[in-house]
JSON list of C-alpha atoms in Angstrom, two decimals:
[
{"chain": "A", "resi": 1, "resn": "MET", "atom": "CA", "xyz": [90.11, -80.99, 87.81]},
{"chain": "A", "resi": 2, "resn": "PRO", "atom": "CA", "xyz": [87.74, -78.28, 86.85]},
{"chain": "A", "resi": 3, "resn": "ARG", "atom": "CA", "xyz": [88.26, -77.14, 83.12]},
{"chain": "A", "resi": 4, "resn": "LEU", "atom": "CA", "xyz": [88.16, -73.62, 82.02]},
{"chain": "A", "resi": 5, "resn": "LEU", "atom": "CA", "xyz": [88.99, -72.96, 78.23]},
{"chain": "A", "resi": 6, "resn": "GLY", "atom": "CA", "xyz": [90.64, -76.11, 77.84]},
{"chain": "A", "resi": 7, "resn": "VAL", "atom": "CA", "xyz": [93.07, -75.78, 80.40]},
{"chain": "A", "resi": 8, "resn": "ASP", "atom": "CA", "xyz": [92.67, -78.11, 83.86]},
{"chain": "A", "resi": 9, "resn": "ILE", "atom": "CA", "xyz": [92.98, -75.73, 86.93]},
{"chain": "A", "resi": 10, "resn": "PRO", "atom": "CA", "xyz": [94.15, -77.45, 90.29]},
{"chain": "A", "resi": 11, "resn": "ASN", "atom": "CA", "xyz": [91.49, -78.95, 92.46]},
{"chain": "A", "resi": 12, "resn": "ASP", "atom": "CA", "xyz": [93.36, -78.09, 95.62]},
{"chain": "A", "resi": 13, "resn": "ARG", "atom": "CA", "xyz": [93.61, -74.54, 95.67]},
{"chain": "A", "resi": 14, "resn": "PRO", "atom": "CA", "xyz": [91.57, -71.58, 96.16]},
{"chain": "A", "resi": 15, "resn": "ALA", "atom": "CA", "xyz": [89.25, -70.35, 93.09]},
{"chain": "A", "resi": 16, "resn": "VAL", "atom": "CA", "xyz": [91.46, -67.10, 92.96]},
{"chain": "A", "resi": 17, "resn": "VAL", "atom": "CA", "xyz": [94.58, -68.92, 92.59]},
{"chain": "A", "resi": 18, "resn": "SER", "atom": "CA", "xyz": [93.44, -71.53, 90.55]},
{"chain": "A", "resi": 19, "resn": "LEU", "atom": "CA", "xyz": [92.42, -68.99, 87.49]},
{"chain": "A", "resi": 20, "resn": "THR", "atom": "CA", "xyz": [95.94, -67.82, 87.71]},
{"chain": "A", "resi": 21, "resn": "TYR", "atom": "CA", "xyz": [96.93, -71.00, 85.69]},
{"chain": "A", "resi": 22, "resn": "LEU", "atom": "CA", "xyz": [95.57, -69.80, 82.81]},
{"chain": "A", "resi": 23, "resn": "TYR", "atom": "CA", "xyz": [97.60, -67.77, 80.07]},
{"chain": "A", "resi": 24, "resn": "GLY", "atom": "CA", "xyz": [96.81, -64.01, 80.74]},
{"chain": "A", "resi": 25, "resn": "VAL", "atom": "CA", "xyz": [95.30, -64.41, 84.04]},
{"chain": "A", "resi": 26, "resn": "GLY", "atom": "CA", "xyz": [97.17, -62.54, 86.91]},
{"chain": "A", "resi": 27, "resn": "PRO", "atom": "CA", "xyz": [95.94, -62.20, 90.54]},
{"chain": "A", "resi": 28, "resn": "LYS", "atom": "CA", "xyz": [94.49, -59.15, 90.36]},
{"chain": "A", "resi": 29, "resn": "THR", "atom": "CA", "xyz": [92.63, -60.31, 87.30]},
{"chain": "A", "resi": 30, "resn": "ALA", "atom": "CA", "xyz": [91.53, -63.45, 88.76]},
{"chain": "A", "resi": 31, "resn": "ARG", "atom": "CA", "xyz": [90.32, -61.39, 91.65]},
{"chain": "A", "resi": 32, "resn": "GLU", "atom": "CA", "xyz": [88.22, -59.37, 89.25]},
{"chain": "A", "resi": 33, "resn": "LEU", "atom": "CA", "xyz": [86.60, -62.44, 87.61]},
{"chain": "A", "resi": 34, "resn": "CYS", "atom": "CA", "xyz": [85.73, -63.93, 90.74]},
{"chain": "A", "resi": 35, "resn": "GLN", "atom": "CA", "xyz": [83.82, -60.94, 91.81]},
{"chain": "A", "resi": 36, "resn": "LYS", "atom": "CA", "xyz": [82.33, -60.58, 88.40]},
{"chain": "A", "resi": 37, "resn": "ALA", "atom": "CA", "xyz": [80.72, -64.23, 88.39]},
{"chain": "A", "resi": 38, "resn": "GLY", "atom": "CA", "xyz": [80.21, -63.81, 92.23]},
{"chain": "A", "resi": 39, "resn": "ILE", "atom": "CA", "xyz": [82.35, -66.50, 93.26]},
{"chain": "A", "resi": 40, "resn": "ASP", "atom": "CA", "xyz": [83.71, -66.67, 97.05]},
{"chain": "A", "resi": 41, "resn": "PRO", "atom": "CA", "xyz": [87.73, -66.36, 95.87]},
{"chain": "A", "resi": 42, "resn": "HIS", "atom": "CA", "xyz": [88.40, -68.76, 98.84]},
{"chain": "A", "resi": 43, "resn": "THR", "atom": "CA", "xyz": [86.18, -71.17, 97.52]},
{"chain": "A", "resi": 44, "resn": "ARG", "atom": "CA", "xyz": [88.65, -74.44, 96.53]},
{"chain": "A", "resi": 45, "resn": "ALA", "atom": "CA", "xyz": [88.19, -74.85, 92.94]},
{"chain": "A", "resi": 46, "resn": "ARG", "atom": "CA", "xyz": [86.90, -78.54, 93.21]},
{"chain": "A", "resi": 47, "resn": "ASN", "atom": "CA", "xyz": [83.78, -76.98, 95.14]},
{"chain": "A", "resi": 48, "resn": "LEU", "atom": "CA", "xyz": [82.88, -75.07, 92.27]},
{"chain": "A", "resi": 49, "resn": "ASN", "atom": "CA", "xyz": [79.67, -76.16, 90.23]},
{"chain": "A", "resi": 50, "resn": "GLU", "atom": "CA", "xyz": [79.15, -76.14, 86.66]},
{"chain": "A", "resi": 51, "resn": "ASP", "atom": "CA", "xyz": [77.18, -73.08, 86.91]},
{"chain": "A", "resi": 52, "resn": "GLU", "atom": "CA", "xyz": [79.80, -70.96, 88.45]},
{"chain": "A", "resi": 53, "resn": "LEU", "atom": "CA", "xyz": [82.26, -72.59, 85.70]},
{"chain": "A", "resi": 54, "resn": "ALA", "atom": "CA", "xyz": [80.04, -71.82, 82.68]},
{"chain": "A", "resi": 55, "resn": "ARG", "atom": "CA", "xyz": [80.01, -67.86, 84.41]},
{"chain": "A", "resi": 56, "resn": "LEU", "atom": "CA", "xyz": [83.53, -67.95, 84.41]},
{"chain": "A", "resi": 57, "resn": "ALA", "atom": "CA", "xyz": [84.32, -69.14, 80.90]},
{"chain": "A", "resi": 58, "resn": "ALA", "atom": "CA", "xyz": [81.63, -66.74, 79.43]},
{"chain": "A", "resi": 59, "resn": "LEU", "atom": "CA", "xyz": [83.22, -63.63, 81.40]},
{"chain": "A", "resi": 60, "resn": "LEU", "atom": "CA", "xyz": [87.02, -64.87, 79.82]},
{"chain": "A", "resi": 61, "resn": "ASP", "atom": "CA", "xyz": [85.39, -65.25, 76.77]},
{"chain": "A", "resi": 62, "resn": "LYS", "atom": "CA", "xyz": [83.38, -61.82, 76.72]},
{"chain": "A", "resi": 63, "resn": "ASP", "atom": "CA", "xyz": [85.59, -59.52, 78.27]},
{"chain": "A", "resi": 64, "resn": "TYR", "atom": "CA", "xyz": [89.44, -60.73, 78.38]},
{"chain": "A", "resi": 65, "resn": "VAL", "atom": "CA", "xyz": [91.74, -62.27, 76.09]},
{"chain": "A", "resi": 66, "resn": "VAL", "atom": "CA", "xyz": [93.49, -65.33, 77.29]},
{"chain": "A", "resi": 67, "resn": "GLU", "atom": "CA", "xyz": [95.14, -68.53, 76.29]},
{"chain": "A", "resi": 68, "resn": "GLY", "atom": "CA", "xyz": [95.62, -69.26, 72.81]},
{"chain": "A", "resi": 69, "resn": "GLN", "atom": "CA", "xyz": [93.99, -66.00, 71.69]},
{"chain": "A", "resi": 70, "resn": "LEU", "atom": "CA", "xyz": [96.26, -64.03, 73.85]},
{"chain": "A", "resi": 71, "resn": "ARG", "atom": "CA", "xyz": [99.34, -66.34, 72.60]},
{"chain": "A", "resi": 72, "resn": "ARG", "atom": "CA", "xyz": [98.37, -65.76, 68.74]},
{"chain": "A", "resi": 73, "resn": "GLN", "atom": "CA", "xyz": [98.09, -62.04, 69.38]},
{"chain": "A", "resi": 74, "resn": "ILE", "atom": "CA", "xyz": [101.77, -61.86, 70.89]},
{"chain": "A", "resi": 75, "resn": "ALA", "atom": "CA", "xyz": [103.02, -64.08, 67.98]},
{"chain": "A", "resi": 76, "resn": "GLN", "atom": "CA", "xyz": [101.28, -61.72, 65.44]},
{"chain": "A", "resi": 77, "resn": "ASN", "atom": "CA", "xyz": [102.86, -58.67, 66.75]},
{"chain": "A", "resi": 78, "resn": "ILE", "atom": "CA", "xyz": [106.13, -59.79, 66.92]},
{"chain": "A", "resi": 79, "resn": "ALA", "atom": "CA", "xyz": [105.93, -61.20, 63.37]},
{"chain": "A", "resi": 80, "resn": "ARG", "atom": "CA", "xyz": [104.81, -57.48, 62.38]},
{"chain": "A", "resi": 81, "resn": "LEU", "atom": "CA", "xyz": [107.62, -55.99, 64.16]},
{"chain": "A", "resi": 82, "resn": "ARG", "atom": "CA", "xyz": [110.33, -58.41, 61.98]},
{"chain": "A", "resi": 83, "resn": "ASP", "atom": "CA", "xyz": [108.27, -57.80, 59.00]},
{"chain": "A", "resi": 84, "resn": "ILE", "atom": "CA", "xyz": [108.58, -54.23, 58.89]},
{"chain": "A", "resi": 85, "resn": "GLY", "atom": "CA", "xyz": [112.25, -54.58, 59.85]},
{"chain": "A", "resi": 86, "resn": "CYS", "atom": "CA", "xyz": [112.21, -52.02, 62.83]},
{"chain": "A", "resi": 87, "resn": "TYR", "atom": "CA", "xyz": [115.04, -52.16, 65.45]},
{"chain": "A", "resi": 88, "resn": "ARG", "atom": "CA", "xyz": [112.91, -54.27, 68.05]},
{"chain": "A", "resi": 89, "resn": "GLY", "atom": "CA", "xyz": [112.14, -56.85, 65.12]},
{"chain": "A", "resi": 90, "resn": "LEU", "atom": "CA", "xyz": [115.61, -57.20, 63.97]},
{"chain": "A", "resi": 91, "resn": "ARG", "atom": "CA", "xyz": [116.35, -57.99, 68.00]},
{"chain": "A", "resi": 92, "resn": "HIS", "atom": "CA", "xyz": [113.67, -60.49, 67.83]},
{"chain": "A", "resi": 93, "resn": "ARG", "atom": "CA", "xyz": [115.18, -62.03, 64.72]},
{"chain": "A", "resi": 94, "resn": "ARG", "atom": "CA", "xyz": [118.57, -62.44, 66.05]},
{"chain": "A", "resi": 95, "resn": "GLY", "atom": "CA", "xyz": [117.48, -63.54, 69.60]},
{"chain": "A", "resi": 96, "resn": "LEU", "atom": "CA", "xyz": [118.71, -60.99, 71.62]},
{"chain": "A", "resi": 97, "resn": "PRO", "atom": "CA", "xyz": [117.41, -58.71, 74.36]},
{"chain": "A", "resi": 98, "resn": "VAL", "atom": "CA", "xyz": [114.84, -56.42, 72.83]},
{"chain": "A", "resi": 99, "resn": "ARG", "atom": "CA", "xyz": [114.21, -54.00, 75.72]},
{"chain": "A", "resi": 100, "resn": "GLY", "atom": "CA", "xyz": [117.53, -52.30, 75.58]},
{"chain": "A", "resi": 101, "resn": "GLN", "atom": "CA", "xyz": [119.46, -54.57, 77.94]},
{"chain": "A", "resi": 102, "resn": "ARG", "atom": "CA", "xyz": [123.26, -55.05, 77.65]},
{"chain": "A", "resi": 103, "resn": "THR", "atom": "CA", "xyz": [124.58, -58.10, 75.79]},
{"chain": "A", "resi": 104, "resn": "ARG", "atom": "CA", "xyz": [128.17, -58.08, 77.03]},
{"chain": "A", "resi": 105, "resn": "THR", "atom": "CA", "xyz": [127.45, -59.61, 79.94]},
{"chain": "A", "resi": 106, "resn": "ASN", "atom": "CA", "xyz": [124.22, -61.12, 81.56]},
{"chain": "A", "resi": 107, "resn": "ALA", "atom": "CA", "xyz": [122.25, -61.63, 78.15]},
{"chain": "A", "resi": 108, "resn": "ARG", "atom": "CA", "xyz": [122.63, -65.54, 78.53]},
{"chain": "A", "resi": 109, "resn": "THR", "atom": "CA", "xyz": [118.64, -66.14, 78.79]},
{"chain": "A", "resi": 110, "resn": "ARG", "atom": "CA", "xyz": [118.17, -64.87, 75.26]},
{"chain": "A", "resi": 111, "resn": "LYS", "atom": "CA", "xyz": [121.72, -65.64, 73.61]},
{"chain": "A", "resi": 112, "resn": "GLY", "atom": "CA", "xyz": [121.64, -69.37, 75.02]},
{"chain": "A", "resi": 113, "resn": "PRO", "atom": "CA", "xyz": [124.77, -71.33, 76.55]},
{"chain": "A", "resi": 114, "resn": "LYS", "atom": "CA", "xyz": [127.83, -69.82, 76.01]},
{"chain": "A", "resi": 115, "resn": "LYS", "atom": "CA", "xyz": [129.66, -70.55, 72.81]},
{"chain": "A", "resi": 116, "resn": "THR", "atom": "CA", "xyz": [133.24, -70.44, 73.33]},
{"chain": "A", "resi": 117, "resn": "VAL", "atom": "CA", "xyz": [135.51, -68.82, 70.65]},
{"chain": "A", "resi": 118, "resn": "ALA", "atom": "CA", "xyz": [139.08, -70.00, 71.06]},
{"chain": "A", "resi": 119, "resn": "GLY", "atom": "CA", "xyz": [141.56, -66.97, 71.77]},
{"chain": "A", "resi": 120, "resn": "LYS", "atom": "CA", "xyz": [144.64, -66.16, 69.44]},
{"chain": "A", "resi": 121, "resn": "LYS", "atom": "CA", "xyz": [147.73, -68.02, 69.60]},
{"chain": "A", "resi": 122, "resn": "GLY", "atom": "CA", "xyz": [150.69, -66.12, 70.54]},
{"chain": "A", "resi": 123, "resn": "VAL", "atom": "CA", "xyz": [153.25, -65.59, 67.94]},
{"chain": "A", "resi": 124, "resn": "LYS", "atom": "CA", "xyz": [156.47, -67.49, 68.50]},
{"chain": "A", "resi": 125, "resn": "ASP", "atom": "CA", "xyz": [159.55, -66.10, 67.35]},
{"chain": "A", "resi": 126, "resn": "LEU", "atom": "CA", "xyz": [161.52, -68.26, 64.93]},
{"chain": "A", "resi": 127, "resn": "ARG", "atom": "CA", "xyz": [165.13, -68.20, 64.95]}
]
């Protein structure tokens, strides 16, 4: 398996698809990388030689923010929002949807599994 930036990319897929296994590289960026590096996008990843892998790694380091650096940047942005106490930061801190979605229903991904709260017992008349 070829390694790029510490990530094993799959052998049996075309180079353009294998590059999308890197965090921060989508289909469009993968096509751009193949074009800039002069690699045929349909070449299988196992057929890439060391020179082509080195060109890809150099391009990724120079022109793109990917993998650990991108994860760190996103974490810093969220930490900044939390520190300044803005609305988005509070939503991150509480684990609620950040972008204006409703929470009365349909927020299970952010809120986690249901936490059932017992309903009130009916008041019995004592005679």
